């Protein structure tokens, strides 16, 4: 299962959001799209997800995706367990099996102590964890993350970075992250696509061992990308 764009263009009425975008994401890769705001990063994710349709070009999209946004739409009247179970309810899965799946991801996202909490009684970081658990519970081929950390403080963000890296390594899922932070993309992903002027201008391969921020070459990689980002 790969994701592929071939010469994809996207217009929203008068706004041209994507210009001749081509890339290939292989199964199990962890990649990111970075770039200034308003240049089409979210549009790429929405086209991968099938929420938006390309105006022209060819797209090979995955069948089953899990998606996490900057602010997750949790159902305020449902507790953590029910919010995570949501995507499974429509699939006629036996309740016993739902229970096992939900607890697996609640544990993975360190929410064991909050199972019966409602979203209003959770911190911002915990709410994002619920959203990630819910996205994973349906066992998607691909996890799409659209700036999922940008409303969180740096400490919580760093913890979630580590958790997402572990999930990727332990599940082998394909993960596509959108970020406007170069450091975030370099600390997490194997391949970085830079989107500028609604075009894919550069692709960077990051071949550093984890944890990357401690690596001597981390800032060197960040600077290399920063030069292109602000050019
Ligand atoms: P990014 O995620 O990089 O900030 P987006 O993909 O959200 O960028 O947006 C790219 C461009 O398309 C922007 O100019 C934005 O205003 C526009 N756009 C995005 N979604 C819509 C929409 N549903 N209708 C009209 N214009 C949109
Ligand atoms: Mg966006």
PDB file of C-alpha atoms and ligand atoms in Angstrom:
ATOM      1  CA  UNK A   1       0.000   0.000   0.000  1.00  0.00           C
ATOM      2  CA  UNK A   2       1.547   3.272  -1.099  1.00  0.00           C
ATOM      3  CA  UNK A   3       0.215   6.815  -1.291  1.00  0.00           C
ATOM      4  CA  UNK A   4       0.988   8.604  -4.502  1.00  0.00           C
ATOM      5  CA  UNK A   5       0.300  12.024  -6.040  1.00  0.00           C
ATOM      6  CA  UNK A   6       1.086  12.545  -9.726  1.00  0.00           C
ATOM      7  CA  UNK A   7       0.907  16.147 -10.957  1.00  0.00           C
ATOM      8  CA  UNK A   8      -1.893  17.030  -8.566  1.00  0.00           C
ATOM      9  CA  UNK A   9      -3.517  20.473  -8.705  1.00  0.00           C
ATOM     10  CA  UNK A  10      -6.195  21.742  -6.370  1.00  0.00           C
ATOM     11  CA  UNK A  11      -8.280  24.891  -6.569  1.00  0.00           C
ATOM     12  CA  UNK A  12     -10.969  26.067  -4.193  1.00  0.00           C
ATOM     13  CA  UNK A  13     -13.024  28.285  -6.492  1.00  0.00           C
ATOM     14  CA  UNK A  14     -10.674  31.272  -6.945  1.00  0.00           C
ATOM     15  CA  UNK A  15      -7.873  30.067  -4.670  1.00  0.00           C
ATOM     16  CA  UNK A  16      -5.163  27.893  -6.152  1.00  0.00           C
ATOM     17  CA  UNK A  17      -4.066  25.744  -3.208  1.00  0.00           C
ATOM     18  CA  UNK A  18      -1.783  23.143  -4.836  1.00  0.00           C
ATOM     19  CA  UNK A  19       0.348  23.358  -7.959  1.00  0.00           C
ATOM     20  CA  UNK A  20       1.671  20.246  -9.722  1.00  0.00           C
ATOM     21  CA  UNK A  21       2.391  18.148  -6.612  1.00  0.00           C
ATOM     22  CA  UNK A  22       4.012  14.727  -7.077  1.00  0.00           C
ATOM     23  CA  UNK A  23       5.331  12.404  -4.357  1.00  0.00           C
ATOM     24  CA  UNK A  24       5.342   8.794  -3.236  1.00  0.00           C
ATOM     25  CA  UNK A  25       4.955   7.552   0.338  1.00  0.00           C
ATOM     26  CA  UNK A  26       5.788   3.887   0.891  1.00  0.00           C
ATOM     27  CA  UNK A  27       4.117   1.564   3.357  1.00  0.00           C
ATOM     28  CA  UNK A  28       5.547   1.999   6.852  1.00  0.00           C
ATOM     29  CA  UNK A  29       7.229   5.334   6.158  1.00  0.00           C
ATOM     30  CA  UNK A  30       6.977   8.235   8.596  1.00  0.00           C
ATOM     31  CA  UNK A  31       6.989  11.425   6.535  1.00  0.00           C
ATOM     32  CA  UNK A  32       6.123  15.061   7.081  1.00  0.00           C
ATOM     33  CA  UNK A  33       4.914  18.034   5.079  1.00  0.00           C
ATOM     34  CA  UNK A  34       6.263  21.313   6.372  1.00  0.00           C
ATOM     35  CA  UNK A  35       6.010  24.865   5.144  1.00  0.00           C
ATOM     36  CA  UNK A  36       4.567  28.284   5.853  1.00  0.00           C
ATOM     37  CA  UNK A  37       0.901  28.672   6.716  1.00  0.00           C
ATOM     38  CA  UNK A  38      -1.658  28.761   3.907  1.00  0.00           C
ATOM     39  CA  UNK A  39       0.519  26.969   1.335  1.00  0.00           C
ATOM     40  CA  UNK A  40      -1.563  23.808   1.050  1.00  0.00           C
ATOM     41  CA  UNK A  41      -0.296  21.354   3.672  1.00  0.00           C
ATOM     42  CA  UNK A  42      -3.728  20.581   5.127  1.00  0.00           C
ATOM     43  CA  UNK A  43      -5.151  20.354   1.637  1.00  0.00           C
ATOM     44  CA  UNK A  44      -2.667  17.570   0.848  1.00  0.00           C
ATOM     45  CA  UNK A  45      -3.817  15.612   3.923  1.00  0.00           C
ATOM     46  CA  UNK A  46      -7.468  16.152   3.049  1.00  0.00           C
ATOM     47  CA  UNK A  47      -6.869  14.863  -0.470  1.00  0.00           C
ATOM     48  CA  UNK A  48      -5.035  11.803   0.914  1.00  0.00           C
ATOM     49  CA  UNK A  49      -7.992  11.242   3.252  1.00  0.00           C
ATOM     50  CA  UNK A  50     -10.510  11.678   0.440  1.00  0.00           C
ATOM     51  CA  UNK A  51     -12.191  14.591   2.263  1.00  0.00           C
ATOM     52  CA  UNK A  52     -11.261  16.850  -0.675  1.00  0.00           C
ATOM     53  CA  UNK A  53     -10.994  15.865  -4.319  1.00  0.00           C
ATOM     54  CA  UNK A  54      -8.040  16.910  -6.493  1.00  0.00           C
ATOM     55  CA  UNK A  55      -8.920  19.299  -9.334  1.00  0.00           C
ATOM     56  CA  UNK A  56      -6.547  17.494 -11.708  1.00  0.00           C
ATOM     57  CA  UNK A  57      -3.806  14.883 -11.576  1.00  0.00           C
ATOM     58  CA  UNK A  58      -3.770  11.349 -10.188  1.00  0.00           C
ATOM     59  CA  UNK A  59      -4.001  10.253  -6.557  1.00  0.00           C
ATOM     60  CA  UNK A  60      -3.513   6.770  -5.160  1.00  0.00           C
ATOM     61  CA  UNK A  61      -5.030   6.896  -1.686  1.00  0.00           C
ATOM     62  CA  UNK A  62      -5.170   4.410   1.169  1.00  0.00           C
ATOM     63  CA  UNK A  63      -8.488   2.719   1.941  1.00  0.00           C
ATOM     64  CA  UNK A  64      -8.539   3.175   5.678  1.00  0.00           C
ATOM     65  CA  UNK A  65      -7.155   6.248   7.382  1.00  0.00           C
ATOM     66  CA  UNK A  66      -7.106   7.619  10.910  1.00  0.00           C
ATOM     67  CA  UNK A  67      -6.893  11.392  11.221  1.00  0.00           C
ATOM     68  CA  UNK A  68      -5.921  13.709  14.072  1.00  0.00           C
ATOM     69  CA  UNK A  69      -6.266  17.506  13.870  1.00  0.00           C
ATOM     70  CA  UNK A  70      -4.930  20.416  15.901  1.00  0.00           C
ATOM     71  CA  UNK A  71      -8.059  20.474  18.007  1.00  0.00           C
ATOM     72  CA  UNK A  72      -9.754  17.149  18.174  1.00  0.00           C
ATOM     73  CA  UNK A  73     -13.499  16.947  17.959  1.00  0.00           C
ATOM     74  CA  UNK A  74     -14.265  14.737  20.927  1.00  0.00           C
ATOM     75  CA  UNK A  75     -17.884  14.244  21.914  1.00  0.00           C
ATOM     76  CA  UNK A  76     -18.271  16.203  25.161  1.00  0.00           C
ATOM     77  CA  UNK A  77     -21.027  13.970  26.554  1.00  0.00           C
ATOM     78  CA  UNK A  78     -19.034  10.764  26.017  1.00  0.00           C
ATOM     79  CA  UNK A  79     -16.280   9.602  28.350  1.00  0.00           C
ATOM     80  CA  UNK A  80     -12.773   8.629  27.208  1.00  0.00           C
ATOM     81  CA  UNK A  81     -13.716   4.984  26.677  1.00  0.00           C
ATOM     82  CA  UNK A  82     -16.728   5.837  24.533  1.00  0.00           C
ATOM     83  CA  UNK A  83     -14.834   8.462  22.536  1.00  0.00           C
ATOM     84  CA  UNK A  84     -12.142   5.908  21.679  1.00  0.00           C
ATOM     85  CA  UNK A  85     -14.765   3.247  20.879  1.00  0.00           C
ATOM     86  CA  UNK A  86     -16.703   5.543  18.540  1.00  0.00           C
ATOM     87  CA  UNK A  87     -15.230   4.395  15.236  1.00  0.00           C
ATOM     88  CA  UNK A  88     -15.750   0.738  16.172  1.00  0.00           C
ATOM     89  CA  UNK A  89     -19.431   1.017  17.071  1.00  0.00           C
ATOM     90  CA  UNK A  90     -20.603   1.362  13.497  1.00  0.00           C
ATOM     91  CA  UNK A  91     -18.806  -1.820  12.463  1.00  0.00           C
ATOM     92  CA  UNK A  92     -20.911  -4.417  14.325  1.00  0.00           C
ATOM     93  CA  UNK A  93     -17.878  -5.604  16.280  1.00  0.00           C
ATOM     94  CA  UNK A  94     -18.809  -7.676  19.366  1.00  0.00           C
ATOM     95  CA  UNK A  95     -18.707  -5.653  22.593  1.00  0.00           C
ATOM     96  CA  UNK A  96     -16.044  -7.935  24.084  1.00  0.00           C
ATOM     97  CA  UNK A  97     -13.714  -7.278  21.196  1.00  0.00           C
ATOM     98  CA  UNK A  98     -14.375  -3.524  21.333  1.00  0.00           C
ATOM     99  CA  UNK A  99     -13.405  -3.625  25.000  1.00  0.00           C
ATOM    100  CA  UNK A 100     -10.055  -5.284  24.201  1.00  0.00           C
ATOM    101  CA  UNK A 101      -9.241  -2.886  21.371  1.00  0.00           C
ATOM    102  CA  UNK A 102     -10.223   0.238  23.316  1.00  0.00           C
ATOM    103  CA  UNK A 103      -8.143  -0.782  26.316  1.00  0.00           C
ATOM    104  CA  UNK A 104      -5.138  -1.574  24.156  1.00  0.00           C
ATOM    105  CA  UNK A 105      -5.060   1.972  22.778  1.00  0.00           C
ATOM    106  CA  UNK A 106      -6.027   3.610  26.067  1.00  0.00           C
ATOM    107  CA  UNK A 107      -2.982   1.879  27.546  1.00  0.00           C
ATOM    108  CA  UNK A 108      -0.756   2.814  24.606  1.00  0.00           C
ATOM    109  CA  UNK A 109      -1.749   6.474  25.017  1.00  0.00           C
ATOM    110  CA  UNK A 110      -1.338   6.341  28.841  1.00  0.00           C
ATOM    111  CA  UNK A 111      -4.983   7.131  29.582  1.00  0.00           C
ATOM    112  CA  UNK A 112      -5.672   4.215  31.965  1.00  0.00           C
ATOM    113  CA  UNK A 113      -6.505   6.565  34.830  1.00  0.00           C
ATOM    114  CA  UNK A 114      -8.974   8.619  32.794  1.00  0.00           C
ATOM    115  CA  UNK A 115     -11.246   5.990  31.233  1.00  0.00           C
ATOM    116  CA  UNK A 116     -14.458   7.442  32.679  1.00  0.00           C
ATOM    117  CA  UNK A 117     -13.479  11.115  32.369  1.00  0.00           C
ATOM    118  CA  UNK A 118     -15.343  13.409  30.003  1.00  0.00           C
ATOM    119  CA  UNK A 119     -13.314  15.632  27.641  1.00  0.00           C
ATOM    120  CA  UNK A 120     -14.003  18.716  29.808  1.00  0.00           C
ATOM    121  CA  UNK A 121     -12.156  17.001  32.675  1.00  0.00           C
ATOM    122  CA  UNK A 122      -8.994  16.359  30.645  1.00  0.00           C
ATOM    123  CA  UNK A 123      -5.972  18.519  29.863  1.00  0.00           C
ATOM    124  CA  UNK A 124      -5.270  19.564  26.271  1.00  0.00           C
ATOM    125  CA  UNK A 125      -2.562  16.907  25.988  1.00  0.00           C
ATOM    126  CA  UNK A 126      -4.875  14.199  27.298  1.00  0.00           C
ATOM    127  CA  UNK A 127      -7.559  15.198  24.809  1.00  0.00           C
ATOM    128  CA  UNK A 128      -5.066  14.826  21.960  1.00  0.00           C
ATOM    129  CA  UNK A 129      -4.151  11.398  23.363  1.00  0.00           C
ATOM    130  CA  UNK A 130      -7.811  10.382  23.218  1.00  0.00           C
ATOM    131  CA  UNK A 131      -7.968  11.564  19.607  1.00  0.00           C
ATOM    132  CA  UNK A 132      -4.875   9.562  18.696  1.00  0.00           C
ATOM    133  CA  UNK A 133      -6.234   6.460  20.492  1.00  0.00           C
ATOM    134  CA  UNK A 134      -9.516   6.836  18.598  1.00  0.00           C
ATOM    135  CA  UNK A 135      -7.715   7.202  15.272  1.00  0.00           C
ATOM    136  CA  UNK A 136      -5.628   4.066  15.956  1.00  0.00           C
ATOM    137  CA  UNK A 137      -8.536   1.969  17.264  1.00  0.00           C
ATOM    138  CA  UNK A 138      -9.974   1.448  13.791  1.00  0.00           C
ATOM    139  CA  UNK A 139      -6.595  -0.029  12.766  1.00  0.00           C
ATOM    140  CA  UNK A 140      -6.010   2.379   9.869  1.00  0.00           C
ATOM    141  CA  UNK A 141      -3.424   1.714   7.166  1.00  0.00           C
ATOM    142  CA  UNK A 142      -2.270   5.299   7.528  1.00  0.00           C
ATOM    143  CA  UNK A 143      -2.309   7.788  10.386  1.00  0.00           C
ATOM    144  CA  UNK A 144      -2.663  11.418   9.245  1.00  0.00           C
ATOM    145  CA  UNK A 145      -1.640  14.060  11.779  1.00  0.00           C
ATOM    146  CA  UNK A 146      -2.413  17.712  11.002  1.00  0.00           C
ATOM    147  CA  UNK A 147      -0.448  19.914  13.423  1.00  0.00           C
ATOM    148  CA  UNK A 148      -1.702  17.794  16.325  1.00  0.00           C
ATOM    149  CA  UNK A 149       0.639  19.375  18.876  1.00  0.00           C
ATOM    150  CA  UNK A 150       0.341  23.048  18.051  1.00  0.00           C
ATOM    151  CA  UNK A 151      -2.087  23.889  20.863  1.00  0.00           C
ATOM    152  CA  UNK A 152       0.026  22.125  23.508  1.00  0.00           C
ATOM    153  CA  UNK A 153       2.851  23.256  25.774  1.00  0.00           C
ATOM    154  CA  UNK A 154       6.447  22.194  24.967  1.00  0.00           C
ATOM    155  CA  UNK A 155       6.753  19.508  27.647  1.00  0.00           C
ATOM    156  CA  UNK A 156       3.510  17.748  26.655  1.00  0.00           C
ATOM    157  CA  UNK A 157       4.486  18.106  23.006  1.00  0.00           C
ATOM    158  CA  UNK A 158       7.861  16.431  23.633  1.00  0.00           C
ATOM    159  CA  UNK A 159       6.136  13.528  25.414  1.00  0.00           C
ATOM    160  CA  UNK A 160       3.689  13.067  22.569  1.00  0.00           C
ATOM    161  CA  UNK A 161       6.521  13.192  20.020  1.00  0.00           C
ATOM    162  CA  UNK A 162       8.145  10.248  21.794  1.00  0.00           C
ATOM    163  CA  UNK A 163       4.848   8.371  21.980  1.00  0.00           C
ATOM    164  CA  UNK A 164       4.132   8.827  18.277  1.00  0.00           C
ATOM    165  CA  UNK A 165       7.650   7.615  17.421  1.00  0.00           C
ATOM    166  CA  UNK A 166       7.068   4.505  19.587  1.00  0.00           C
ATOM    167  CA  UNK A 167       3.706   3.852  17.950  1.00  0.00           C
ATOM    168  CA  UNK A 168       5.316   4.093  14.532  1.00  0.00           C
ATOM    169  CA  UNK A 169       8.129   1.720  15.487  1.00  0.00           C
ATOM    170  CA  UNK A 170       5.841  -0.758  17.265  1.00  0.00           C
ATOM    171  CA  UNK A 171       2.992  -0.861  14.752  1.00  0.00           C
ATOM    172  CA  UNK A 172       4.829  -0.237  11.487  1.00  0.00           C
ATOM    173  CA  UNK A 173       2.016   2.076  10.386  1.00  0.00           C
ATOM    174  CA  UNK A 174       2.500   4.660   7.703  1.00  0.00           C
ATOM    175  CA  UNK A 175       2.359   8.086   9.369  1.00  0.00           C
ATOM    176  CA  UNK A 176       1.999  11.440   7.615  1.00  0.00           C
ATOM    177  CA  UNK A 177       2.552  14.519   9.772  1.00  0.00           C
ATOM    178  CA  UNK A 178       1.842  18.131   8.850  1.00  0.00           C
ATOM    179  CA  UNK A 179       3.853  20.696  10.788  1.00  0.00           C
ATOM    180  CA  UNK A 180       5.066  24.255  10.479  1.00  0.00           C
ATOM    181  CA  UNK A 181       8.001  23.476  12.818  1.00  0.00           C
ATOM    182  CA  UNK A 182      11.244  22.310  11.231  1.00  0.00           C
ATOM    183  CA  UNK A 183      12.623  20.900  14.519  1.00  0.00           C
ATOM    184  CA  UNK A 184       9.497  18.819  15.007  1.00  0.00           C
ATOM    185  CA  UNK A 185       9.756  17.284  11.540  1.00  0.00           C
ATOM    186  CA  UNK A 186      13.502  16.605  11.887  1.00  0.00           C
ATOM    187  CA  UNK A 187      13.108  15.067  15.349  1.00  0.00           C
ATOM    188  CA  UNK A 188      10.411  12.643  14.183  1.00  0.00           C
ATOM    189  CA  UNK A 189      10.219  11.860  10.481  1.00  0.00           C
ATOM    190  CA  UNK A 190      12.335   9.988   7.933  1.00  0.00           C
ATOM    191  CA  UNK A 191      11.443  12.154   4.976  1.00  0.00           C
ATOM    192  CA  UNK A 192      10.412  15.816   4.866  1.00  0.00           C
ATOM    193  CA  UNK A 193       8.537  17.435   2.002  1.00  0.00           C
ATOM    194  CA  UNK A 194       8.798  21.232   1.934  1.00  0.00           C
ATOM    195  CA  UNK A 195       5.683  22.938   0.550  1.00  0.00           C
ATOM    196  CA  UNK A 196       6.192  26.557  -0.504  1.00  0.00           C
ATOM    197  CA  UNK A 197       4.219  28.705  -2.896  1.00  0.00           C
ATOM    198  CA  UNK A 198       1.733  25.813  -3.151  1.00  0.00           C
ATOM    199  CA  UNK A 199       4.469  23.641  -4.689  1.00  0.00           C
ATOM    200  CA  UNK A 200       6.646  20.832  -3.402  1.00  0.00           C
ATOM    201  CA  UNK A 201      10.032  22.559  -3.568  1.00  0.00           C
ATOM    202  CA  UNK A 202      12.360  20.170  -1.696  1.00  0.00           C
ATOM    203  CA  UNK A 203      12.535  16.672  -0.259  1.00  0.00           C
ATOM    204  CA  UNK A 204      14.913  15.971   2.635  1.00  0.00           C
ATOM    205  CA  UNK A 205      15.898  12.521   3.881  1.00  0.00           C
ATOM    206  CA  UNK A 206      16.725  12.472   7.594  1.00  0.00           C
ATOM    207  CA  UNK A 207      18.881   9.522   8.497  1.00  0.00           C
ATOM    208  CA  UNK A 208      19.574  10.071  12.194  1.00  0.00           C
ATOM    209  CA  UNK A 209      19.114   7.584  15.053  1.00  0.00           C
ATOM    210  CA  UNK A 210      16.456   8.327  17.718  1.00  0.00           C
ATOM    211  CA  UNK A 211      16.274  10.211  20.022  1.00  0.00           C
ATOM    212  CA  UNK A 212      17.357  12.739  17.460  1.00  0.00           C
ATOM    213  CA  UNK A 213      17.469  15.993  19.390  1.00  0.00           C
ATOM    214  CA  UNK A 214      20.475  14.682  21.311  1.00  0.00           C
ATOM    215  CA  UNK A 215      22.354  13.825  18.143  1.00  0.00           C
ATOM    216  CA  UNK A 216      25.317  15.988  17.112  1.00  0.00           C
ATOM    217  CA  UNK A 217      23.965  16.401  13.584  1.00  0.00           C
ATOM    218  CA  UNK A 218      20.433  17.432  14.619  1.00  0.00           C
ATOM    219  CA  UNK A 219      20.954  21.206  14.384  1.00  0.00           C
ATOM    220  CA  UNK A 220      22.900  20.806  11.168  1.00  0.00           C
ATOM    221  CA  UNK A 221      19.891  19.086   9.545  1.00  0.00           C
ATOM    222  CA  UNK A 222      17.539  21.747  10.941  1.00  0.00           C
ATOM    223  CA  UNK A 223      19.723  24.575   9.570  1.00  0.00           C
ATOM    224  CA  UNK A 224      19.926  22.970   6.143  1.00  0.00           C
ATOM    225  CA  UNK A 225      16.123  22.888   5.926  1.00  0.00           C
ATOM    226  CA  UNK A 226      15.722  26.335   7.495  1.00  0.00           C
ATOM    227  CA  UNK A 227      17.795  27.864   4.691  1.00  0.00           C
ATOM    228  CA  UNK A 228      15.377  26.475   2.101  1.00  0.00           C
ATOM    229  CA  UNK A 229      12.293  27.223   4.221  1.00  0.00           C
ATOM    230  CA  UNK A 230      13.094  30.950   4.425  1.00  0.00           C
ATOM    231  CA  UNK A 231      14.686  31.336   0.999  1.00  0.00           C
TER     232      UNK A 231
HETATM  233  P1  LIG B   1      -1.904  25.100   5.256  1.00  0.00           P
HETATM  234  O1  LIG B   1      -2.416  23.870   5.888  1.00  0.00           O
HETATM  235  O2  LIG B   1      -0.543  24.950   4.644  1.00  0.00           O
HETATM  236  O3  LIG B   1      -1.948  26.285   6.181  1.00  0.00           O
HETATM  237  P2  LIG B   1      -4.319  24.932   3.610  1.00  0.00           P
HETATM  238  O4  LIG B   1      -4.183  23.679   2.836  1.00  0.00           O
HETATM  239  O5  LIG B   1      -5.217  24.911   4.775  1.00  0.00           O
HETATM  240  O6  LIG B   1      -2.866  25.465   4.018  1.00  0.00           O
HETATM  241  O7  LIG B   1      -4.819  26.093   2.639  1.00  0.00           O
HETATM  242  C1  LIG B   1      -4.223  26.390   1.391  1.00  0.00           C
HETATM  243  C2  LIG B   1      -4.993  27.526   0.750  1.00  0.00           C
HETATM  244  O8  LIG B   1      -6.298  27.091   0.404  1.00  0.00           O
HETATM  245  C3  LIG B   1      -5.181  28.750   1.649  1.00  0.00           C
HETATM  246  O9  LIG B   1      -5.132  29.893   0.857  1.00  0.00           O
HETATM  247  C4  LIG B   1      -6.560  28.533   2.227  1.00  0.00           C
HETATM  248  O10 LIG B   1      -7.152  29.769   2.580  1.00  0.00           O
HETATM  249  C5  LIG B   1      -7.285  27.868   1.077  1.00  0.00           C
HETATM  250  N1  LIG B   1      -8.373  26.954   1.503  1.00  0.00           N
HETATM  251  C6  LIG B   1      -8.237  25.864   2.284  1.00  0.00           C
HETATM  252  N2  LIG B   1      -9.416  25.229   2.461  1.00  0.00           N
HETATM  253  C7  LIG B   1     -10.330  25.947   1.759  1.00  0.00           C
HETATM  254  C8  LIG B   1     -11.739  25.818   1.531  1.00  0.00           C
HETATM  255  N3  LIG B   1     -12.448  24.791   2.046  1.00  0.00           N
HETATM  256  N4  LIG B   1     -12.338  26.753   0.750  1.00  0.00           N
HETATM  257  C9  LIG B   1     -11.639  27.780   0.216  1.00  0.00           C
HETATM  258  N5  LIG B   1     -10.314  27.952   0.386  1.00  0.00           N
HETATM  259  C10 LIG B   1      -9.663  27.058   1.151  1.00  0.00           C
HETATM  260 MG1  LIG B   2      -3.090  23.563   7.849  1.00  0.00          MG
END
